[in-house]
Amino acid sequence: MTTVRQALEEGRSIEDARLILAHAVGRDPAWLYAWPERELEPAQLTRYRELLRRRAAGEPLAYLTGEKEFWSLPLRVTPATLVPRPETELLVESALRLFPAPEQSGRRQEPTPPPEPEDRSGKLKALDLGTGSGAIALALAAERPAWKIAATDVSAEALAVAKENAQRLRLENLRFFQGDWYEALPPGERFQLILCNPPYVAAEDPNLRGDGVAHEPPSALAAGRDGLEELRLVIAGAPARLEAGGWLLVEHGMDQGKAVRRLFRQAGFRSVETRRDLAGRDRATLGCYAPSP
Ligand code: SAM
Ligand code: GLN
């Protein structure tokens, strides 16, 4: 018989062994600390060893558990979706700050008149291009229930996961479209806010072969020789899909800030600014589309 302590000892050299064991026995990691001498059932041990083997072969923990938290939302992820990264929360946070929630008149106890019909911020139309598991779109949908949010992906499998996440989280202010960047959308439709975390890693970047990353879809990460190929398309195409005064926010690599700001200005954006992630690295650039009269 194998105890919790012995099983952890067995996985000592493998990253995330404790989290993998917790998943295999269907408990949280704190339970393992509390019950080191508890014996594992044979099926649990078999499952644990199989998951350890896959983790040792470089699969990301999130693919083994099928779950990853983003913006405090538990999201289902599969090998068809990128594993959402904490640094992508910067994009969500920047969007929420650009468009703060309107006064929550509908939530007051006493009867109140209906909200102002002019309240454009309440009904804002936002677009998440390349939604993957749905991370960005779902975080916005949860924070701003009145917004109408469109989410796209070129991958039908990824989009199916995003839809499933929306259903499971009971978020209803979302529409999903499959296709290549803006081509996925109904012709002529415009937005006040576009967000995109596109693939931005240079094709030859050794990080693409790193732990975890090597098992993620290359189409979610690699973007040509300089990593800017998809960013060029997304930025250049945005003016045709933004209302005047609308905003574009993109994530990018830590050494791409200058090039991305230039692409924004070339496309007619003003107030162009790059923001840093929690590790202090350039990570997101935003700008306002203000066509000259
Ligand atoms: N938004 C998700 C996130 O932040 O976790 C996923 C981002 S992942 C870096 C890029 C996503 O863009 C992938 O889901 C990929 O399938 C999608 N994608 C790649 N090329 C695309 C294209 N030409 N048109 C639409 N989506 C694309
Ligand atoms: N930050 C991711 C990584 O380095 C890249 C994500 C992306 O290409 N959008 O693995």
XYZ file of C-alpha atoms and ligand atoms in Angstrom:
330
model
C 0.000 0.000 0.000
C 1.194 3.493 -0.798
C 0.519 6.439 1.488
C 0.162 10.104 0.525
C 3.649 10.755 1.898
C 5.174 7.918 -0.114
C 3.404 9.015 -3.282
C 4.752 12.557 -2.864
C 8.206 11.118 -2.305
C 7.857 9.152 -5.530
C 7.038 12.359 -7.478
C 9.713 14.431 -5.729
C 11.670 15.330 -8.862
C 8.608 16.207 -10.929
C 7.185 19.691 -11.038
C 3.667 20.104 -9.643
C 3.640 16.576 -8.102
C 1.653 17.782 -5.097
C -1.001 19.440 -7.262
C -1.134 16.366 -9.486
C -1.664 14.078 -6.489
C -4.382 16.369 -5.160
C -6.111 16.164 -8.537
C -5.705 12.374 -8.729
C -7.348 11.867 -5.332
C -9.968 14.585 -5.887
C -8.931 16.700 -2.888
C -7.274 20.058 -2.445
C -3.548 20.276 -1.656
C -4.239 21.193 1.984
C -5.833 17.775 2.473
C -2.529 16.124 1.534
C -0.733 18.042 4.287
C -3.375 16.987 6.783
C -3.350 13.256 5.891
C 0.214 12.145 5.030
C -0.370 8.574 6.260
C -3.648 8.046 4.377
C -3.403 5.120 1.961
C -4.228 5.683 -1.685
C -6.702 3.516 -3.505
C -5.083 1.518 -6.326
C -7.028 3.478 -8.982
C -5.848 6.784 -7.500
C -2.258 5.627 -7.538
C -2.501 4.450 -11.147
C -4.012 7.767 -12.153
C -1.365 9.740 -10.239
C 1.494 7.827 -11.865
C 0.051 8.313 -15.327
C -0.322 12.065 -14.771
C 3.208 12.289 -13.334
C 4.515 10.595 -16.449
C 2.726 13.082 -18.694
C 3.928 16.062 -16.641
C 7.498 14.745 -16.780
C 7.113 14.591 -20.574
C 6.378 18.332 -20.581
C 2.573 18.586 -20.706
C 1.356 21.658 -18.835
C -0.350 20.983 -15.508
C -3.506 22.700 -16.811
C -3.922 20.097 -19.566
C -3.639 17.313 -16.989
C -6.272 18.789 -14.692
C -8.289 20.287 -17.583
C -8.605 23.506 -15.662
C -6.918 26.873 -15.202
C -7.977 29.891 -13.210
C -8.038 33.271 -14.949
C -9.380 36.472 -13.356
C -10.713 34.192 -10.559
C -12.819 32.255 -13.086
C -12.245 28.488 -13.239
C -11.819 27.844 -16.976
C -11.759 24.544 -18.769
C -8.738 24.235 -21.046
C -7.751 21.571 -23.572
C -4.728 21.070 -25.839
C -6.680 23.113 -28.441
C -6.455 26.218 -26.264
C -3.562 28.195 -24.920
C -3.289 27.956 -21.141
C -4.345 31.470 -20.058
C -1.404 33.394 -18.574
C -1.537 35.642 -15.516
C 0.089 38.488 -17.472
C -2.971 38.594 -19.744
C -4.977 39.938 -16.811
C -3.235 43.253 -17.609
C -5.334 43.510 -20.770
C -8.547 42.921 -18.833
C -7.568 45.371 -16.106
C -6.663 48.071 -18.644
C -10.003 47.662 -20.434
C -11.975 47.890 -17.194
C -10.117 51.041 -16.245
C -10.769 52.653 -19.637
C -14.487 51.953 -19.291
C -15.435 52.001 -15.593
C -18.791 50.517 -14.630
C -21.563 53.105 -14.829
C -23.405 54.005 -11.619
C -25.251 50.839 -10.722
C -28.675 52.466 -10.650
C -30.418 49.162 -11.379
C -29.098 47.574 -8.182
C -30.631 49.988 -5.671
C -33.323 48.728 -3.336
C -35.854 51.546 -3.766
C -37.758 51.876 -7.034
C -35.743 54.052 -9.368
C -36.350 55.380 -12.857
C -34.746 53.293 -15.622
C -31.119 54.138 -16.432
C -30.412 57.011 -18.774
C -30.974 55.951 -22.383
C -27.785 57.851 -23.265
C -25.629 55.634 -21.081
C -23.307 54.325 -23.790
C -20.728 52.852 -21.413
C -23.348 50.468 -20.049
C -24.032 48.923 -23.451
C -20.538 48.961 -24.802
C -19.708 46.589 -27.644
C -16.417 44.806 -27.127
C -14.505 42.274 -29.213
C -11.957 39.657 -28.096
C -10.017 38.391 -31.113
C -8.434 34.941 -30.765
C -10.298 34.108 -27.572
C -8.799 30.627 -26.980
C -10.411 29.267 -23.801
C -12.436 32.501 -23.682
C -10.287 33.991 -20.919
C -10.433 37.699 -21.825
C -14.009 37.730 -23.135
C -15.341 35.826 -20.118
C -13.538 38.025 -17.597
C -15.059 41.105 -19.242
C -18.478 39.459 -19.437
C -18.341 38.676 -15.729
C -17.226 42.196 -14.776
C -19.533 44.103 -17.131
C -22.792 42.162 -17.554
C -24.347 44.954 -19.619
C -21.660 44.869 -22.314
C -22.223 42.994 -25.535
C -19.117 40.945 -26.148
C -18.054 39.182 -29.319
C -15.336 36.520 -29.202
C -13.608 34.931 -32.183
C -11.085 32.252 -32.941
C -9.784 30.659 -36.093
C -9.832 27.304 -34.290
C -13.277 25.685 -34.081
C -12.035 23.443 -31.271
C -10.858 26.383 -29.180
C -14.132 28.200 -29.806
C -16.096 25.156 -28.616
C -14.161 25.260 -25.335
C -14.811 29.001 -24.956
C -18.554 28.465 -25.521
C -18.627 25.662 -23.000
C -16.880 27.900 -20.449
C -19.456 30.644 -21.037
C -22.288 28.188 -20.474
C -20.769 26.696 -17.367
C -20.193 30.149 -15.880
C -23.701 31.209 -16.971
C -22.402 34.244 -18.814
C -24.878 35.214 -21.477
C -23.753 38.554 -22.888
C -21.467 36.862 -25.426
C -21.507 35.885 -29.091
C -18.951 33.610 -30.768
C -17.622 33.708 -34.326
C -15.163 31.426 -36.065
C -12.702 32.696 -38.642
C -9.525 34.534 -39.528
C -9.277 37.725 -37.391
C -11.866 40.316 -38.550
C -13.219 38.067 -41.302
C -15.013 36.062 -38.629
C -17.331 39.015 -37.925
C -20.583 40.085 -39.553
C -19.712 42.604 -42.289
C -19.765 46.219 -41.182
C -20.070 45.524 -37.449
C -18.064 47.985 -35.321
C -16.992 48.028 -31.675
C -15.962 50.563 -29.043
C -13.308 48.250 -27.665
C -11.159 45.576 -29.283
C -8.811 43.333 -27.297
C -6.415 40.780 -28.667
C -3.744 38.493 -27.268
C -2.466 37.176 -30.583
C 0.374 34.750 -31.201
C 3.518 36.891 -30.844
C 6.470 34.568 -30.351
C 9.080 34.496 -33.129
C 9.042 31.140 -34.923
C 12.661 30.409 -33.973
C 12.324 31.423 -30.320
C 13.655 28.563 -28.140
C 10.890 29.307 -25.597
C 8.489 27.557 -27.978
C 10.245 24.326 -27.076
C 10.114 24.973 -23.327
C 8.352 23.088 -20.546
C 4.601 23.142 -21.090
C 4.760 25.510 -24.068
C 5.891 22.763 -26.456
C 2.529 21.036 -25.914
C 0.406 24.122 -26.609
C -0.966 24.743 -30.113
C 1.768 26.394 -32.225
C -1.002 28.393 -33.938
C -1.673 30.102 -30.593
C 1.927 31.183 -30.048
C 4.123 31.452 -33.133
C 3.911 34.504 -35.367
C 6.469 34.540 -38.140
C 10.103 35.497 -38.185
C 9.834 38.499 -35.843
C 6.737 37.506 -33.873
C 4.894 40.571 -35.210
C 3.107 38.998 -38.157
C -0.296 38.622 -36.483
C 0.004 41.894 -34.543
C 0.446 43.723 -37.878
C -2.803 42.255 -39.206
C -4.767 42.877 -36.028
C -3.584 46.498 -35.659
C -3.921 47.444 -39.335
C -7.412 45.937 -39.500
C -8.744 47.589 -36.349
C -9.754 51.030 -37.735
C -12.338 49.417 -40.028
C -13.910 47.737 -36.980
C -13.719 50.500 -34.383
C -16.153 53.324 -33.764
C -14.442 56.732 -33.814
C -13.002 57.192 -30.330
C -12.848 53.429 -29.782
C -9.870 51.665 -28.216
C -7.591 48.824 -29.260
C -5.616 46.875 -26.622
C -3.124 44.207 -27.588
C -0.760 41.973 -25.676
C 2.762 41.526 -27.012
C 6.267 40.361 -26.154
C 8.456 42.277 -23.726
C 10.760 43.481 -26.508
C 7.993 44.450 -28.950
C 6.654 47.620 -27.293
C 8.399 50.097 -29.567
C 7.503 48.277 -32.791
C 3.890 47.867 -31.686
C 3.529 51.556 -30.777
C 4.784 52.397 -34.254
C 2.215 50.075 -35.846
C -0.522 51.772 -33.810
C 0.537 55.255 -34.960
C 0.812 54.138 -38.582
C -2.774 52.872 -38.382
C -4.055 56.254 -37.107
C -4.174 55.644 -33.347
C -3.661 58.426 -30.761
C -2.839 58.309 -27.040
C -0.698 55.265 -27.732
C 0.806 53.845 -24.580
C 2.571 50.650 -23.480
C 1.902 49.098 -20.073
C 4.032 46.731 -18.031
C 3.054 43.445 -16.442
C 3.654 42.583 -12.774
C 7.180 41.470 -13.618
C 7.893 44.971 -14.980
C 8.054 43.872 -18.618
C 6.386 45.715 -21.518
C 3.315 43.564 -22.127
C 0.349 45.506 -23.528
C -0.149 48.509 -25.793
C -3.315 50.521 -26.206
C -4.465 53.383 -28.359
C -7.545 55.360 -29.297
C -8.761 55.418 -32.885
C -9.457 59.029 -33.661
C -9.617 59.546 -37.436
C -8.777 63.085 -38.504
C -11.905 64.977 -39.601
N -7.121 34.949 -25.737
C -6.623 33.697 -25.199
C -5.785 33.962 -23.963
O -5.372 35.111 -23.782
O -5.544 33.046 -23.173
C -5.793 32.927 -26.246
C -4.623 33.688 -26.783
S -3.543 32.727 -27.819
C -2.036 33.601 -27.540
C -3.956 33.258 -29.477
C -5.282 32.742 -29.999
O -5.490 33.286 -31.305
C -5.377 31.233 -30.147
O -6.559 30.762 -29.547
C -5.405 31.008 -31.673
O -6.190 29.902 -32.076
C -6.000 32.306 -32.166
N -5.615 32.650 -33.532
C -4.425 32.445 -34.162
N -4.461 32.910 -35.418
C -5.695 33.439 -35.602
C -6.343 34.074 -36.693
N -5.698 34.246 -37.864
N -7.610 34.479 -36.548
C -8.254 34.301 -35.356
N -7.699 33.715 -34.284
C -6.424 33.286 -34.396
N 3.364 34.832 -23.032
C 3.303 33.641 -23.836
C 4.563 32.834 -23.735
O 5.642 33.396 -23.650
C 3.061 34.007 -25.302
C 1.642 34.238 -25.552
C 1.376 34.715 -26.941
O 2.054 34.441 -27.925
N 0.342 35.451 -27.036
O 4.512 31.617 -23.715
